């Protein structure tokens, strides 16, 4: 069975955004500047090429390019690359690139759009692992993929104890399922993937968190994580409450566009998101700025 040293991963990992320049091309300098800032703030590592990176709006070559840029952080922080794709062959191609670039882990959403059986989903992960022999984080995001893992299914139970799976990025508000993943294999590395339930996920035994808003409010969440570890209930409730007011605001306006607008406010111009996302208006920027001023803890 694959054993992962959990200690270096225990903490907060930004799900890195993909910056674009004014020609709608990946902006290497901005991506590295953001990662360097997050590293100085205390990031335990980075999750590259996920939903926050607009992964499915990037070309095949652009996804690999973001891996290449992030690889400059090797030795400074742990790196996980999201390689999920509609087809196994493309996911394997991304996985080979991540291996070549020295990523510590890979991650993959379940194959979506077409409806696959649990047997097929399990085989998808096994095929990726067998092709590159890098442990995989299951990117469990049923709200977007439409794939709900059946943890009672024999193929999924076998997969979770096969050695192919390092852990789970649990982007699901179902904390019961998070605990059930750990029940199926106590050695799994479990990450909270929804920032707004971080404190609840930590209480249910997650090892760390991977999230989109950590790009711009990492110090706030590091304080929350520390309060969770100290079992400082008042601070936990206060910090999570403030974070969730911010989250509620930016989700109502568009999560990815809001994050990019905030990063520009903070001095790192990451451009605007890919269409069909719509950029944030000046009025919406003012609304966001007011909420951040009132609730963001630095």
PDB file of C-alpha atoms in Angstrom:
ATOM      1  CA  UNK A   1       0.000   0.000   0.000  1.00  0.00           C
ATOM      2  CA  UNK A   2       1.198   3.503  -0.852  1.00  0.00           C
ATOM      3  CA  UNK A   3       2.064   5.396   2.320  1.00  0.00           C
ATOM      4  CA  UNK A   4       2.084   9.178   2.205  1.00  0.00           C
ATOM      5  CA  UNK A   5       3.946  11.243   4.746  1.00  0.00           C
ATOM      6  CA  UNK A   6       1.073  13.425   5.839  1.00  0.00           C
ATOM      7  CA  UNK A   7       3.053  15.962   7.847  1.00  0.00           C
ATOM      8  CA  UNK A   8       4.223  18.211   4.965  1.00  0.00           C
ATOM      9  CA  UNK A   9       0.667  18.402   3.603  1.00  0.00           C
ATOM     10  CA  UNK A  10      -1.042  19.311   6.868  1.00  0.00           C
ATOM     11  CA  UNK A  11      -2.109  22.886   6.423  1.00  0.00           C
ATOM     12  CA  UNK A  12      -3.563  25.256   3.880  1.00  0.00           C
ATOM     13  CA  UNK A  13      -2.886  24.935   0.146  1.00  0.00           C
ATOM     14  CA  UNK A  14      -4.151  27.503  -2.350  1.00  0.00           C
ATOM     15  CA  UNK A  15      -5.882  26.097  -5.401  1.00  0.00           C
ATOM     16  CA  UNK A  16      -3.844  28.325  -7.654  1.00  0.00           C
ATOM     17  CA  UNK A  17      -5.574  30.693 -10.051  1.00  0.00           C
ATOM     18  CA  UNK A  18      -4.411  30.926 -13.662  1.00  0.00           C
ATOM     19  CA  UNK A  19      -3.435  34.496 -14.524  1.00  0.00           C
ATOM     20  CA  UNK A  20      -3.918  35.785 -18.064  1.00  0.00           C
ATOM     21  CA  UNK A  21      -2.296  38.750 -19.762  1.00  0.00           C
ATOM     22  CA  UNK A  22      -4.082  41.283 -21.962  1.00  0.00           C
ATOM     23  CA  UNK A  23      -3.719  38.880 -24.904  1.00  0.00           C
ATOM     24  CA  UNK A  24      -5.591  36.144 -22.993  1.00  0.00           C
ATOM     25  CA  UNK A  25      -2.412  34.084 -22.635  1.00  0.00           C
ATOM     26  CA  UNK A  26      -1.137  32.419 -19.460  1.00  0.00           C
ATOM     27  CA  UNK A  27       0.831  35.035 -17.514  1.00  0.00           C
ATOM     28  CA  UNK A  28       3.902  33.328 -16.069  1.00  0.00           C
ATOM     29  CA  UNK A  29       5.185  36.318 -14.109  1.00  0.00           C
ATOM     30  CA  UNK A  30       1.852  36.922 -12.374  1.00  0.00           C
ATOM     31  CA  UNK A  31       1.425  33.231 -11.541  1.00  0.00           C
ATOM     32  CA  UNK A  32       4.862  33.060  -9.922  1.00  0.00           C
ATOM     33  CA  UNK A  33       4.326  36.341  -8.083  1.00  0.00           C
ATOM     34  CA  UNK A  34       1.086  35.046  -6.589  1.00  0.00           C
ATOM     35  CA  UNK A  35       2.645  31.738  -5.583  1.00  0.00           C
ATOM     36  CA  UNK A  36       5.650  33.481  -4.025  1.00  0.00           C
ATOM     37  CA  UNK A  37       3.314  35.706  -2.006  1.00  0.00           C
ATOM     38  CA  UNK A  38       1.258  32.742  -0.814  1.00  0.00           C
ATOM     39  CA  UNK A  39       4.443  30.893   0.081  1.00  0.00           C
ATOM     40  CA  UNK A  40       5.643  33.808   2.225  1.00  0.00           C
ATOM     41  CA  UNK A  41       2.219  33.920   3.866  1.00  0.00           C
ATOM     42  CA  UNK A  42       2.572  30.293   4.951  1.00  0.00           C
ATOM     43  CA  UNK A  43       1.084  28.062   2.256  1.00  0.00           C
ATOM     44  CA  UNK A  44       1.900  24.393   2.824  1.00  0.00           C
ATOM     45  CA  UNK A  45       1.808  23.766  -0.916  1.00  0.00           C
ATOM     46  CA  UNK A  46      -0.165  24.377  -4.074  1.00  0.00           C
ATOM     47  CA  UNK A  47      -2.888  22.629  -6.041  1.00  0.00           C
ATOM     48  CA  UNK A  48      -2.272  23.391  -9.702  1.00  0.00           C
ATOM     49  CA  UNK A  49      -4.741  23.176 -12.555  1.00  0.00           C
ATOM     50  CA  UNK A  50      -7.978  22.736 -10.633  1.00  0.00           C
ATOM     51  CA  UNK A  51     -11.324  24.472 -10.881  1.00  0.00           C
ATOM     52  CA  UNK A  52      -9.915  27.754  -9.578  1.00  0.00           C
ATOM     53  CA  UNK A  53      -7.384  27.574 -12.404  1.00  0.00           C
ATOM     54  CA  UNK A  54     -10.223  27.456 -14.961  1.00  0.00           C
ATOM     55  CA  UNK A  55      -8.777  24.110 -16.001  1.00  0.00           C
ATOM     56  CA  UNK A  56     -11.474  23.062 -18.433  1.00  0.00           C
ATOM     57  CA  UNK A  57     -11.292  26.451 -20.157  1.00  0.00           C
ATOM     58  CA  UNK A  58      -7.587  25.955 -20.902  1.00  0.00           C
ATOM     59  CA  UNK A  59      -6.169  24.165 -23.895  1.00  0.00           C
ATOM     60  CA  UNK A  60      -4.253  20.920 -23.424  1.00  0.00           C
ATOM     61  CA  UNK A  61      -0.986  22.812 -23.941  1.00  0.00           C
ATOM     62  CA  UNK A  62      -1.962  25.579 -21.523  1.00  0.00           C
ATOM     63  CA  UNK A  63      -2.719  23.105 -18.768  1.00  0.00           C
ATOM     64  CA  UNK A  64       0.730  21.605 -19.124  1.00  0.00           C
ATOM     65  CA  UNK A  65       2.240  25.088 -19.270  1.00  0.00           C
ATOM     66  CA  UNK A  66       0.781  25.913 -15.859  1.00  0.00           C
ATOM     67  CA  UNK A  67       2.424  22.743 -14.514  1.00  0.00           C
ATOM     68  CA  UNK A  68       5.744  23.903 -15.954  1.00  0.00           C
ATOM     69  CA  UNK A  69       5.450  27.318 -14.323  1.00  0.00           C
ATOM     70  CA  UNK A  70       4.462  25.894 -10.936  1.00  0.00           C
ATOM     71  CA  UNK A  71       7.338  23.410 -11.071  1.00  0.00           C
ATOM     72  CA  UNK A  72       9.647  26.323 -10.301  1.00  0.00           C
ATOM     73  CA  UNK A  73       8.351  25.974  -6.744  1.00  0.00           C
ATOM     74  CA  UNK A  74       9.791  22.476  -6.350  1.00  0.00           C
ATOM     75  CA  UNK A  75      11.711  22.224  -3.115  1.00  0.00           C
ATOM     76  CA  UNK A  76       9.900  25.230  -1.667  1.00  0.00           C
ATOM     77  CA  UNK A  77       6.423  23.716  -1.274  1.00  0.00           C
ATOM     78  CA  UNK A  78       4.483  20.546  -1.943  1.00  0.00           C
ATOM     79  CA  UNK A  79       2.887  20.435  -5.390  1.00  0.00           C
ATOM     80  CA  UNK A  80      -0.182  18.568  -6.583  1.00  0.00           C
ATOM     81  CA  UNK A  81      -1.296  18.676 -10.225  1.00  0.00           C
ATOM     82  CA  UNK A  82      -4.887  18.200 -11.300  1.00  0.00           C
ATOM     83  CA  UNK A  83      -4.871  15.909 -14.350  1.00  0.00           C
ATOM     84  CA  UNK A  84      -8.564  15.071 -14.608  1.00  0.00           C
ATOM     85  CA  UNK A  85     -10.100  14.858 -18.065  1.00  0.00           C
ATOM     86  CA  UNK A  86     -13.124  13.442 -19.848  1.00  0.00           C
ATOM     87  CA  UNK A  87     -11.000  10.634 -21.248  1.00  0.00           C
ATOM     88  CA  UNK A  88      -8.429   8.417 -19.575  1.00  0.00           C
ATOM     89  CA  UNK A  89      -5.795   8.880 -22.274  1.00  0.00           C
ATOM     90  CA  UNK A  90      -5.739  12.651 -21.912  1.00  0.00           C
ATOM     91  CA  UNK A  91      -5.619  12.380 -18.112  1.00  0.00           C
ATOM     92  CA  UNK A  92      -2.634  10.048 -18.443  1.00  0.00           C
ATOM     93  CA  UNK A  93      -0.917  12.541 -20.742  1.00  0.00           C
ATOM     94  CA  UNK A  94      -1.311  15.273 -18.121  1.00  0.00           C
ATOM     95  CA  UNK A  95      -0.094  12.840 -15.465  1.00  0.00           C
ATOM     96  CA  UNK A  96       3.056  12.073 -17.450  1.00  0.00           C
ATOM     97  CA  UNK A  97       3.762  15.812 -17.667  1.00  0.00           C
ATOM     98  CA  UNK A  98       3.317  16.180 -13.898  1.00  0.00           C
ATOM     99  CA  UNK A  99       5.658  13.260 -13.270  1.00  0.00           C
ATOM    100  CA  UNK A 100       8.290  14.668 -15.638  1.00  0.00           C
ATOM    101  CA  UNK A 101       8.114  18.000 -13.803  1.00  0.00           C
ATOM    102  CA  UNK A 102       8.533  16.454 -10.362  1.00  0.00           C
ATOM    103  CA  UNK A 103       5.098  16.970  -8.819  1.00  0.00           C
ATOM    104  CA  UNK A 104       4.570  15.215  -5.508  1.00  0.00           C
ATOM    105  CA  UNK A 105       0.985  14.107  -6.144  1.00  0.00           C
ATOM    106  CA  UNK A 106      -1.553  14.155  -8.910  1.00  0.00           C
ATOM    107  CA  UNK A 107      -5.280  14.601  -8.597  1.00  0.00           C
ATOM    108  CA  UNK A 108      -8.205  13.881 -10.879  1.00  0.00           C
ATOM    109  CA  UNK A 109     -11.880  14.612 -11.018  1.00  0.00           C
ATOM    110  CA  UNK A 110     -14.006  11.611 -11.824  1.00  0.00           C
ATOM    111  CA  UNK A 111     -14.761  11.333 -15.556  1.00  0.00           C
ATOM    112  CA  UNK A 112     -17.943  13.300 -16.204  1.00  0.00           C
ATOM    113  CA  UNK A 113     -20.449  14.311 -18.893  1.00  0.00           C
ATOM    114  CA  UNK A 114     -20.908  10.713 -19.969  1.00  0.00           C
ATOM    115  CA  UNK A 115     -22.473   8.594 -17.247  1.00  0.00           C
ATOM    116  CA  UNK A 116     -19.999   5.943 -16.120  1.00  0.00           C
ATOM    117  CA  UNK A 117     -20.477   3.066 -13.713  1.00  0.00           C
ATOM    118  CA  UNK A 118     -18.544   2.904 -10.459  1.00  0.00           C
ATOM    119  CA  UNK A 119     -16.517   0.074 -12.000  1.00  0.00           C
ATOM    120  CA  UNK A 120     -15.520   2.360 -14.879  1.00  0.00           C
ATOM    121  CA  UNK A 121     -14.717   5.247 -12.533  1.00  0.00           C
ATOM    122  CA  UNK A 122     -12.513   2.994 -10.401  1.00  0.00           C
ATOM    123  CA  UNK A 123     -10.727   1.692 -13.496  1.00  0.00           C
ATOM    124  CA  UNK A 124     -10.084   5.267 -14.687  1.00  0.00           C
ATOM    125  CA  UNK A 125      -8.129   5.982 -11.513  1.00  0.00           C
ATOM    126  CA  UNK A 126      -6.283   2.661 -11.637  1.00  0.00           C
ATOM    127  CA  UNK A 127      -5.299   3.245 -15.267  1.00  0.00           C
ATOM    128  CA  UNK A 128      -3.866   6.676 -14.438  1.00  0.00           C
ATOM    129  CA  UNK A 129      -1.937   5.330 -11.473  1.00  0.00           C
ATOM    130  CA  UNK A 130      -0.549   2.346 -13.359  1.00  0.00           C
ATOM    131  CA  UNK A 131       0.630   4.624 -16.177  1.00  0.00           C
ATOM    132  CA  UNK A 132       2.704   6.936 -13.962  1.00  0.00           C
ATOM    133  CA  UNK A 133       2.873   5.326 -10.491  1.00  0.00           C
ATOM    134  CA  UNK A 134       2.216   8.594  -8.700  1.00  0.00           C
ATOM    135  CA  UNK A 135      -0.369   8.426  -5.897  1.00  0.00           C
ATOM    136  CA  UNK A 136      -3.648  10.142  -6.754  1.00  0.00           C
ATOM    137  CA  UNK A 137      -5.917  12.473  -4.831  1.00  0.00           C
ATOM    138  CA  UNK A 138      -9.488  11.807  -5.830  1.00  0.00           C
ATOM    139  CA  UNK A 139     -10.988  15.203  -6.632  1.00  0.00           C
ATOM    140  CA  UNK A 140     -14.447  14.618  -5.244  1.00  0.00           C
ATOM    141  CA  UNK A 141     -16.588  17.445  -6.644  1.00  0.00           C
ATOM    142  CA  UNK A 142     -20.080  16.022  -7.235  1.00  0.00           C
ATOM    143  CA  UNK A 143     -21.654  19.452  -7.513  1.00  0.00           C
ATOM    144  CA  UNK A 144     -19.736  20.055 -10.738  1.00  0.00           C
ATOM    145  CA  UNK A 145     -19.028  16.563 -12.073  1.00  0.00           C
ATOM    146  CA  UNK A 146     -22.380  15.001 -11.197  1.00  0.00           C
ATOM    147  CA  UNK A 147     -20.488  11.919  -9.998  1.00  0.00           C
ATOM    148  CA  UNK A 148     -21.375  10.783  -6.487  1.00  0.00           C
ATOM    149  CA  UNK A 149     -18.943   8.186  -5.195  1.00  0.00           C
ATOM    150  CA  UNK A 150     -20.707   5.104  -3.849  1.00  0.00           C
ATOM    151  CA  UNK A 151     -18.451   4.146  -0.955  1.00  0.00           C
ATOM    152  CA  UNK A 152     -20.319   0.869  -0.490  1.00  0.00           C
ATOM    153  CA  UNK A 153     -19.486  -0.268  -4.039  1.00  0.00           C
ATOM    154  CA  UNK A 154     -16.870  -3.086  -4.089  1.00  0.00           C
ATOM    155  CA  UNK A 155     -14.839  -1.476  -6.889  1.00  0.00           C
ATOM    156  CA  UNK A 156     -14.583   1.833  -5.009  1.00  0.00           C
ATOM    157  CA  UNK A 157     -13.736   0.109  -1.733  1.00  0.00           C
ATOM    158  CA  UNK A 158     -11.003  -1.860  -3.498  1.00  0.00           C
ATOM    159  CA  UNK A 159      -9.693   1.301  -5.171  1.00  0.00           C
ATOM    160  CA  UNK A 160      -9.417   3.174  -1.869  1.00  0.00           C
ATOM    161  CA  UNK A 161      -7.212   0.453  -0.377  1.00  0.00           C
ATOM    162  CA  UNK A 162      -5.289  -0.425  -3.540  1.00  0.00           C
ATOM    163  CA  UNK A 163      -2.307   1.854  -2.987  1.00  0.00           C
ATOM    164  CA  UNK A 164      -3.247   3.925  -6.017  1.00  0.00           C
ATOM    165  CA  UNK A 165      -5.130   6.515  -3.971  1.00  0.00           C
ATOM    166  CA  UNK A 166      -3.222   8.847  -1.682  1.00  0.00           C
ATOM    167  CA  UNK A 167      -6.287  10.655  -0.484  1.00  0.00           C
ATOM    168  CA  UNK A 168      -9.272  12.814  -1.337  1.00  0.00           C
ATOM    169  CA  UNK A 169      -9.821  16.480  -2.087  1.00  0.00           C
ATOM    170  CA  UNK A 170     -13.340  16.616  -0.693  1.00  0.00           C
ATOM    171  CA  UNK A 171     -15.076  19.466  -2.508  1.00  0.00           C
ATOM    172  CA  UNK A 172     -18.409  18.480  -1.085  1.00  0.00           C
ATOM    173  CA  UNK A 173     -20.366  19.892   1.826  1.00  0.00           C
ATOM    174  CA  UNK A 174     -21.299  16.362   2.905  1.00  0.00           C
ATOM    175  CA  UNK A 175     -19.113  15.919   5.993  1.00  0.00           C
ATOM    176  CA  UNK A 176     -20.602  12.496   6.610  1.00  0.00           C
ATOM    177  CA  UNK A 177     -19.074  11.296   3.356  1.00  0.00           C
ATOM    178  CA  UNK A 178     -15.728  12.824   4.339  1.00  0.00           C
ATOM    179  CA  UNK A 179     -15.701  10.722   7.487  1.00  0.00           C
ATOM    180  CA  UNK A 180     -16.770   7.642   5.523  1.00  0.00           C
ATOM    181  CA  UNK A 181     -13.783   8.049   3.188  1.00  0.00           C
ATOM    182  CA  UNK A 182     -11.552   7.877   6.250  1.00  0.00           C
ATOM    183  CA  UNK A 183     -13.455   4.851   7.482  1.00  0.00           C
ATOM    184  CA  UNK A 184     -12.741   3.035   4.208  1.00  0.00           C
ATOM    185  CA  UNK A 185      -9.022   3.711   4.616  1.00  0.00           C
ATOM    186  CA  UNK A 186      -7.689   5.517   7.721  1.00  0.00           C
ATOM    187  CA  UNK A 187      -4.376   6.200   5.938  1.00  0.00           C
ATOM    188  CA  UNK A 188      -5.950   8.459   3.320  1.00  0.00           C
ATOM    189  CA  UNK A 189      -4.818  12.065   3.170  1.00  0.00           C
ATOM    190  CA  UNK A 190      -8.026  14.097   3.397  1.00  0.00           C
ATOM    191  CA  UNK A 191      -8.403  17.707   2.297  1.00  0.00           C
ATOM    192  CA  UNK A 192     -11.355  20.007   2.750  1.00  0.00           C
ATOM    193  CA  UNK A 193     -12.162  21.423  -0.683  1.00  0.00           C
ATOM    194  CA  UNK A 194     -14.868  23.882   0.332  1.00  0.00           C
ATOM    195  CA  UNK A 195     -13.421  26.842   2.213  1.00  0.00           C
ATOM    196  CA  UNK A 196     -16.766  27.678   3.788  1.00  0.00           C
ATOM    197  CA  UNK A 197     -16.839  24.431   5.812  1.00  0.00           C
ATOM    198  CA  UNK A 198     -13.170  24.290   6.796  1.00  0.00           C
ATOM    199  CA  UNK A 199     -13.772  24.271  10.538  1.00  0.00           C
ATOM    200  CA  UNK A 200     -16.348  21.499  10.265  1.00  0.00           C
ATOM    201  CA  UNK A 201     -14.096  19.426   8.028  1.00  0.00           C
ATOM    202  CA  UNK A 202     -11.180  19.841  10.428  1.00  0.00           C
ATOM    203  CA  UNK A 203     -13.413  18.587  13.240  1.00  0.00           C
ATOM    204  CA  UNK A 204     -14.207  15.524  11.096  1.00  0.00           C
ATOM    205  CA  UNK A 205     -10.527  14.744  10.713  1.00  0.00           C
ATOM    206  CA  UNK A 206      -9.283  16.380   7.514  1.00  0.00           C
ATOM    207  CA  UNK A 207      -5.514  16.814   7.277  1.00  0.00           C
ATOM    208  CA  UNK A 208      -5.588  20.120   5.452  1.00  0.00           C
ATOM    209  CA  UNK A 209      -7.510  22.269   3.021  1.00  0.00           C
ATOM    210  CA  UNK A 210      -7.228  23.131  -0.658  1.00  0.00           C
ATOM    211  CA  UNK A 211      -9.261  26.143  -1.665  1.00  0.00           C
ATOM    212  CA  UNK A 212      -9.814  28.954  -4.121  1.00  0.00           C
ATOM    213  CA  UNK A 213     -10.156  31.888  -1.728  1.00  0.00           C
ATOM    214  CA  UNK A 214      -6.775  31.060  -0.187  1.00  0.00           C
ATOM    215  CA  UNK A 215      -5.310  32.859  -3.208  1.00  0.00           C
ATOM    216  CA  UNK A 216      -6.339  36.191  -1.656  1.00  0.00           C
ATOM    217  CA  UNK A 217      -7.126  35.501   2.013  1.00  0.00           C
ATOM    218  CA  UNK A 218      -4.598  32.903   3.106  1.00  0.00           C
ATOM    219  CA  UNK A 219      -3.614  34.670   6.383  1.00  0.00           C
ATOM    220  CA  UNK A 220      -7.272  34.679   7.453  1.00  0.00           C
ATOM    221  CA  UNK A 221      -7.584  30.938   6.908  1.00  0.00           C
ATOM    222  CA  UNK A 222      -4.248  30.187   8.544  1.00  0.00           C
ATOM    223  CA  UNK A 223      -5.563  31.901  11.661  1.00  0.00           C
ATOM    224  CA  UNK A 224      -8.728  29.814  11.396  1.00  0.00           C
ATOM    225  CA  UNK A 225      -6.741  26.604  10.963  1.00  0.00           C
ATOM    226  CA  UNK A 226      -4.601  27.481  13.999  1.00  0.00           C
ATOM    227  CA  UNK A 227      -7.713  28.210  16.056  1.00  0.00           C
ATOM    228  CA  UNK A 228      -9.146  24.829  15.051  1.00  0.00           C
ATOM    229  CA  UNK A 229      -5.987  23.071  16.198  1.00  0.00           C
ATOM    230  CA  UNK A 230      -6.040  24.957  19.500  1.00  0.00           C
ATOM    231  CA  UNK A 231      -9.763  24.195  19.904  1.00  0.00           C
ATOM    232  CA  UNK A 232     -10.375  27.898  20.401  1.00  0.00           C
ATOM    233  CA  UNK A 233     -14.103  27.725  19.716  1.00  0.00           C
ATOM    234  CA  UNK A 234     -14.832  31.454  19.875  1.00  0.00           C
ATOM    235  CA  UNK A 235     -12.079  32.286  17.382  1.00  0.00           C
ATOM    236  CA  UNK A 236     -13.102  29.411  15.105  1.00  0.00           C
ATOM    237  CA  UNK A 237     -16.690  30.592  14.956  1.00  0.00           C
ATOM    238  CA  UNK A 238     -15.737  34.225  14.451  1.00  0.00           C
ATOM    239  CA  UNK A 239     -13.165  33.570  11.714  1.00  0.00           C
ATOM    240  CA  UNK A 240     -15.358  31.086   9.853  1.00  0.00           C
ATOM    241  CA  UNK A 241     -18.318  33.460  10.096  1.00  0.00           C
ATOM    242  CA  UNK A 242     -16.305  36.333   8.622  1.00  0.00           C
ATOM    243  CA  UNK A 243     -14.901  34.123   5.887  1.00  0.00           C
ATOM    244  CA  UNK A 244     -18.375  32.927   4.985  1.00  0.00           C
ATOM    245  CA  UNK A 245     -19.727  36.450   4.658  1.00  0.00           C
ATOM    246  CA  UNK A 246     -16.937  37.126   2.170  1.00  0.00           C
ATOM    247  CA  UNK A 247     -17.661  33.829   0.416  1.00  0.00           C
ATOM    248  CA  UNK A 248     -21.390  34.532   0.229  1.00  0.00           C
ATOM    249  CA  UNK A 249     -20.711  37.891  -1.371  1.00  0.00           C
ATOM    250  CA  UNK A 250     -18.255  36.723  -4.018  1.00  0.00           C
ATOM    251  CA  UNK A 251     -20.250  33.616  -4.906  1.00  0.00           C
ATOM    252  CA  UNK A 252     -23.290  35.797  -5.507  1.00  0.00           C
ATOM    253  CA  UNK A 253     -21.229  37.888  -7.943  1.00  0.00           C
ATOM    254  CA  UNK A 254     -19.250  35.022  -9.484  1.00  0.00           C
ATOM    255  CA  UNK A 255     -16.508  33.186  -7.591  1.00  0.00           C
ATOM    256  CA  UNK A 256     -13.751  33.047 -10.205  1.00  0.00           C
ATOM    257  CA  UNK A 257     -14.312  36.575 -11.566  1.00  0.00           C
ATOM    258  CA  UNK A 258     -14.397  37.933  -7.996  1.00  0.00           C
ATOM    259  CA  UNK A 259     -11.146  36.223  -7.016  1.00  0.00           C
ATOM    260  CA  UNK A 260      -9.402  37.680 -10.049  1.00  0.00           C
ATOM    261  CA  UNK A 261     -10.768  41.140  -9.296  1.00  0.00           C
ATOM    262  CA  UNK A 262      -9.613  40.916  -5.662  1.00  0.00           C
ATOM    263  CA  UNK A 263      -6.107  39.831  -6.630  1.00  0.00           C
ATOM    264  CA  UNK A 264      -5.852  42.884  -8.880  1.00  0.00           C
ATOM    265  CA  UNK A 265      -7.005  45.054  -5.954  1.00  0.00           C
ATOM    266  CA  UNK A 266      -4.197  43.484  -3.915  1.00  0.00           C
ATOM    267  CA  UNK A 267      -1.565  44.370  -6.513  1.00  0.00           C
ATOM    268  CA  UNK A 268      -1.293  41.182  -8.574  1.00  0.00           C
ATOM    269  CA  UNK A 269      -2.972  41.634 -11.952  1.00  0.00           C
ATOM    270  CA  UNK A 270      -4.134  38.173 -13.003  1.00  0.00           C
ATOM    271  CA  UNK A 271      -6.356  39.460 -15.786  1.00  0.00           C
ATOM    272  CA  UNK A 272      -9.968  38.506 -16.322  1.00  0.00           C
ATOM    273  CA  UNK A 273     -11.402  34.990 -16.462  1.00  0.00           C
ATOM    274  CA  UNK A 274     -11.983  33.111 -19.665  1.00  0.00           C
ATOM    275  CA  UNK A 275     -15.335  33.436 -21.381  1.00  0.00           C
ATOM    276  CA  UNK A 276     -18.133  32.592 -20.788  1.00  0.00           C
ATOM    277  CA  UNK A 277     -17.233  33.989 -17.336  1.00  0.00           C
ATOM    278  CA  UNK A 278     -18.012  37.685 -17.140  1.00  0.00           C
ATOM    279  CA  UNK A 279     -15.653  40.133 -15.454  1.00  0.00           C
ATOM    280  CA  UNK A 280     -16.639  42.025 -12.328  1.00  0.00           C
ATOM    281  CA  UNK A 281     -18.102  45.521 -12.821  1.00  0.00           C
ATOM    282  CA  UNK A 282     -16.842  48.632 -11.029  1.00  0.00           C
ATOM    283  CA  UNK A 283     -19.942  48.656  -8.835  1.00  0.00           C
ATOM    284  CA  UNK A 284     -19.372  45.035  -7.877  1.00  0.00           C
ATOM    285  CA  UNK A 285     -15.698  45.766  -7.136  1.00  0.00           C
ATOM    286  CA  UNK A 286     -16.808  48.444  -4.696  1.00  0.00           C
ATOM    287  CA  UNK A 287     -19.199  46.003  -3.037  1.00  0.00           C
ATOM    288  CA  UNK A 288     -16.432  43.420  -2.671  1.00  0.00           C
ATOM    289  CA  UNK A 289     -13.966  45.994  -1.346  1.00  0.00           C
ATOM    290  CA  UNK A 290     -16.408  47.056   1.368  1.00  0.00           C
ATOM    291  CA  UNK A 291     -16.964  43.469   2.507  1.00  0.00           C
ATOM    292  CA  UNK A 292     -13.225  42.746   2.557  1.00  0.00           C
ATOM    293  CA  UNK A 293     -12.519  45.873   4.566  1.00  0.00           C
ATOM    294  CA  UNK A 294     -15.066  44.842   7.178  1.00  0.00           C
ATOM    295  CA  UNK A 295     -14.471  41.084   7.429  1.00  0.00           C
ATOM    296  CA  UNK A 296     -11.045  40.076   6.094  1.00  0.00           C
ATOM    297  CA  UNK A 297      -8.496  39.331   8.823  1.00  0.00           C
ATOM    298  CA  UNK A 298      -4.854  39.822   7.806  1.00  0.00           C
TER     299      UNK A 298
END
